[in-house]
Amino acid sequence: MEGMPEESKFDAIIVDEGQDFRSTWFTCLEAVLKPGGDFYIFADPNQDIFSPDVDELRCFTISKHRLTRNLRNTEVISEWMSHFLKEGIIRPGLKGGLPISHLPWDSPDEERRLVEREVGRLLSQGIQPGRIMILSPNRLEKSSLAGTPSIKGFPLEPGSPGTASLGFATIRSFKGLEADIVLLTGLRSGTRSCTDADIYVGGSRARFMLIVFYSRKTPPGKIVQMLGL
């Protein structure tokens, strides 16, 4: 970055998912900003799943503003998410919403059958497969849906769903994205990729409907508290 011509630098830089950035990365970005340019950082400490020190952002000598209005999720989903907050509050912008289902499983095979049942139920109601996203702490080949090429006749494909296919992704790879309906699968305590922050990230991807599948034997702590298990 050193020696970069002033005319090649940027008038403004906007950083999203700032909680995932390391402090040295911001230094590099500032080096390509014109003097007096605008530098915006948007961050959510509740989505700190990659372990940079998010507190370093608070040390910057910049104007800080708290954003509290949730414009993605329904009020019901927003209230569910509030159980997983480390800090701050959420004010939902979409009132009401469908109730959230919590479905326990005792084995991967049982979870797979539950997922297939719920997908079939949604499809029977006329919901297009491209609106359905299945998220898991694990990759497809390590999940309960390993070896499942399709569900109810629709292909199950890694990544975002297509118009005629169901999507599957890890929670962490889908961070920053969204889907109308999310099936949040594979939740169990004691795994590094199923922290409260991961569950918060996964659930907050759902705009209108959220279905949660959790281990009956090792349910995540917040699920235990929420459901009074």
XYZ file of C-alpha atoms in Angstrom:
229
model
C 0.000 0.000 0.000
C 2.940 2.302 0.681
C 3.567 4.762 -2.133
C 0.098 4.356 -3.640
C -0.737 7.477 -5.718
C -3.321 9.713 -4.083
C -5.501 9.656 -7.194
C -5.772 5.867 -6.906
C -7.012 5.951 -3.309
C -10.670 5.752 -2.319
C -13.001 8.543 -1.237
C -14.873 6.172 1.071
C -14.448 2.641 2.432
C -17.290 0.598 3.931
C -16.511 -2.537 5.960
C -19.276 -5.020 6.685
C -18.940 -7.873 9.226
C -16.307 -5.791 10.994
C -16.243 -8.185 13.954
C -14.423 -10.663 11.696
C -11.584 -8.241 10.875
C -8.257 -8.044 12.656
C -6.912 -4.641 13.657
C -4.032 -4.855 11.173
C -6.527 -5.244 8.329
C -8.066 -1.890 9.197
C -4.605 -0.331 9.102
C -4.174 -1.607 5.538
C -7.563 -0.227 4.523
C -6.815 3.185 6.020
C -3.659 3.313 3.906
C -5.737 3.331 0.709
C -8.181 5.993 1.935
C -7.793 9.588 0.761
C -7.114 12.175 3.473
C -10.438 13.261 4.917
C -12.187 10.281 3.321
C -15.088 8.445 4.943
C -14.443 5.133 6.718
C -17.458 3.139 7.932
C -17.338 -0.119 9.903
C -20.468 -2.169 10.578
C -20.047 -4.903 13.179
C -22.177 -7.193 15.333
C -20.365 -8.506 18.444
C -23.039 -11.200 18.736
C -21.743 -12.743 15.496
C -18.139 -13.004 16.680
C -17.559 -16.619 15.633
C -14.060 -16.397 14.142
C -12.434 -15.109 17.366
C -10.725 -11.834 16.410
C -10.689 -9.435 19.357
C -13.866 -7.473 18.653
C -13.108 -5.225 21.634
C -10.317 -3.647 19.597
C -12.979 -1.903 17.529
C -14.152 -0.070 20.620
C -10.678 1.414 21.087
C -10.764 3.249 17.750
C -11.072 7.026 18.057
C -14.146 7.147 15.860
C -17.761 8.188 16.208
C -19.778 5.196 17.404
C -23.479 4.567 16.814
C -25.569 1.612 17.985
C -27.964 0.094 15.446
C -30.832 -1.674 17.207
C -33.586 -2.100 14.611
C -33.859 -5.521 12.983
C -35.219 -5.231 9.445
C -34.562 -8.833 8.344
C -36.427 -11.146 10.708
C -39.990 -11.318 11.941
C -40.775 -10.255 15.479
C -41.044 -13.911 16.558
C -37.608 -14.805 15.179
C -36.132 -11.617 16.583
C -37.395 -12.525 20.054
C -35.903 -16.010 19.702
C -32.542 -14.480 18.724
C -32.547 -12.275 21.823
C -31.852 -15.357 23.984
C -28.451 -15.656 22.309
C -27.359 -12.018 22.542
C -24.139 -11.240 24.355
C -24.955 -7.549 24.384
C -27.363 -4.968 23.027
C -31.048 -5.183 22.189
C -33.036 -5.920 19.048
C -36.098 -3.940 17.965
C -37.985 -5.910 15.305
C -39.221 -4.098 12.232
C -41.506 -6.896 11.005
C -44.345 -7.423 13.472
C -45.756 -10.856 14.219
C -44.558 -13.963 12.430
C -44.926 -17.723 12.419
C -44.090 -19.679 15.588
C -40.693 -21.376 15.762
C -40.620 -25.161 15.905
C -38.073 -26.988 18.097
C -37.645 -30.628 17.092
C -35.407 -32.907 19.225
C -33.594 -35.930 17.811
C -31.759 -38.869 19.360
C -29.700 -39.954 16.340
C -28.575 -38.619 12.951
C -31.032 -40.967 11.235
C -33.905 -39.571 13.268
C -32.856 -36.036 12.479
C -32.697 -36.841 8.757
C -36.229 -38.244 8.873
C -37.466 -35.147 10.710
C -35.844 -32.849 8.156
C -37.364 -34.819 5.290
C -40.763 -34.667 6.959
C -40.621 -30.916 7.493
C -39.389 -30.235 3.959
C -42.214 -32.401 2.619
C -44.736 -30.517 4.719
C -43.524 -27.173 3.411
C -43.521 -28.329 -0.203
C -47.050 -29.734 0.173
C -48.169 -26.231 1.156
C -46.969 -24.873 -2.175
C -43.714 -23.384 -0.907
C -41.036 -23.362 -3.588
C -37.838 -25.291 -2.767
C -35.740 -22.225 -3.596
C -37.090 -20.544 -0.463
C -35.800 -23.319 1.826
C -32.269 -23.319 3.257
C -30.834 -26.055 5.492
C -28.021 -24.906 7.784
C -25.773 -26.991 10.004
C -22.624 -26.526 12.094
C -21.187 -29.345 9.940
C -20.424 -29.778 6.264
C -22.937 -31.812 4.290
C -20.783 -34.949 4.302
C -20.485 -34.741 8.109
C -24.150 -33.959 8.741
C -27.217 -36.148 9.208
C -28.016 -35.557 5.521
C -24.762 -37.094 4.272
C -25.474 -39.302 1.278
C -28.872 -37.677 0.702
C -28.849 -36.403 -2.905
C -32.437 -35.157 -2.822
C -35.440 -34.632 -0.566
C -38.953 -35.254 -1.861
C -37.641 -35.285 -5.418
C -35.758 -31.983 -5.228
C -31.936 -31.966 -5.366
C -30.064 -31.060 -2.196
C -27.160 -28.879 -3.288
C -24.324 -27.231 -1.362
C -24.708 -23.475 -1.276
C -27.765 -21.312 -1.745
C -30.899 -22.991 -3.089
C -31.793 -22.787 -6.761
C -35.269 -22.286 -8.154
C -35.809 -26.071 -8.226
C -33.385 -27.261 -5.540
C -32.902 -27.135 -1.788
C -29.832 -25.410 -0.390
C -27.450 -26.686 2.276
C -24.583 -24.798 3.900
C -22.654 -24.564 7.128
C -23.795 -21.825 9.451
C -20.454 -20.062 9.183
C -20.318 -20.116 5.381
C -23.843 -18.655 5.172
C -23.102 -15.751 7.515
C -24.186 -12.481 5.947
C -26.773 -14.197 3.742
C -30.467 -14.917 4.277
C -33.337 -17.162 3.225
C -37.099 -17.021 3.650
C -37.149 -20.354 5.514
C -34.261 -21.852 7.479
C -34.023 -25.355 8.897
C -31.330 -25.055 11.562
C -29.998 -28.581 12.046
C -27.323 -30.489 13.947
C -27.429 -28.417 17.139
C -25.697 -30.050 20.079
C -23.567 -28.840 22.956
C -19.864 -29.476 23.298
C -18.784 -28.747 19.722
C -16.575 -25.857 18.628
C -18.796 -24.983 15.674
C -22.037 -24.894 17.672
C -21.522 -22.019 20.086
C -24.221 -19.582 21.127
C -22.840 -17.203 18.498
C -23.146 -19.885 15.802
C -26.753 -20.591 16.759
C -27.502 -16.861 16.757
C -25.954 -16.492 13.303
C -27.834 -19.505 11.948
C -31.212 -18.491 13.303
C -30.855 -14.896 12.187
C -30.540 -16.016 8.544
C -34.285 -16.834 8.531
C -36.545 -14.047 7.359
C -40.001 -15.554 7.891
C -39.774 -19.114 9.247
C -37.308 -20.961 11.473
C -37.318 -24.663 12.379
C -34.725 -25.795 14.940
C -33.426 -29.383 15.209
C -31.417 -30.141 18.360
C -29.912 -33.162 20.095
C -32.153 -34.477 22.846
C -29.117 -35.996 24.606
C -26.853 -32.921 24.433
C -29.037 -29.872 23.778
C -27.258 -26.501 23.670
C -27.518 -24.646 26.968
C -29.583 -21.775 25.645
C -32.066 -24.196 24.081
C -32.370 -25.884 27.485
C -33.082 -22.549 29.155
C -35.450 -21.363 26.441
C -37.562 -24.520 26.425
C -37.209 -25.258 30.136
C -35.733 -28.716 29.502
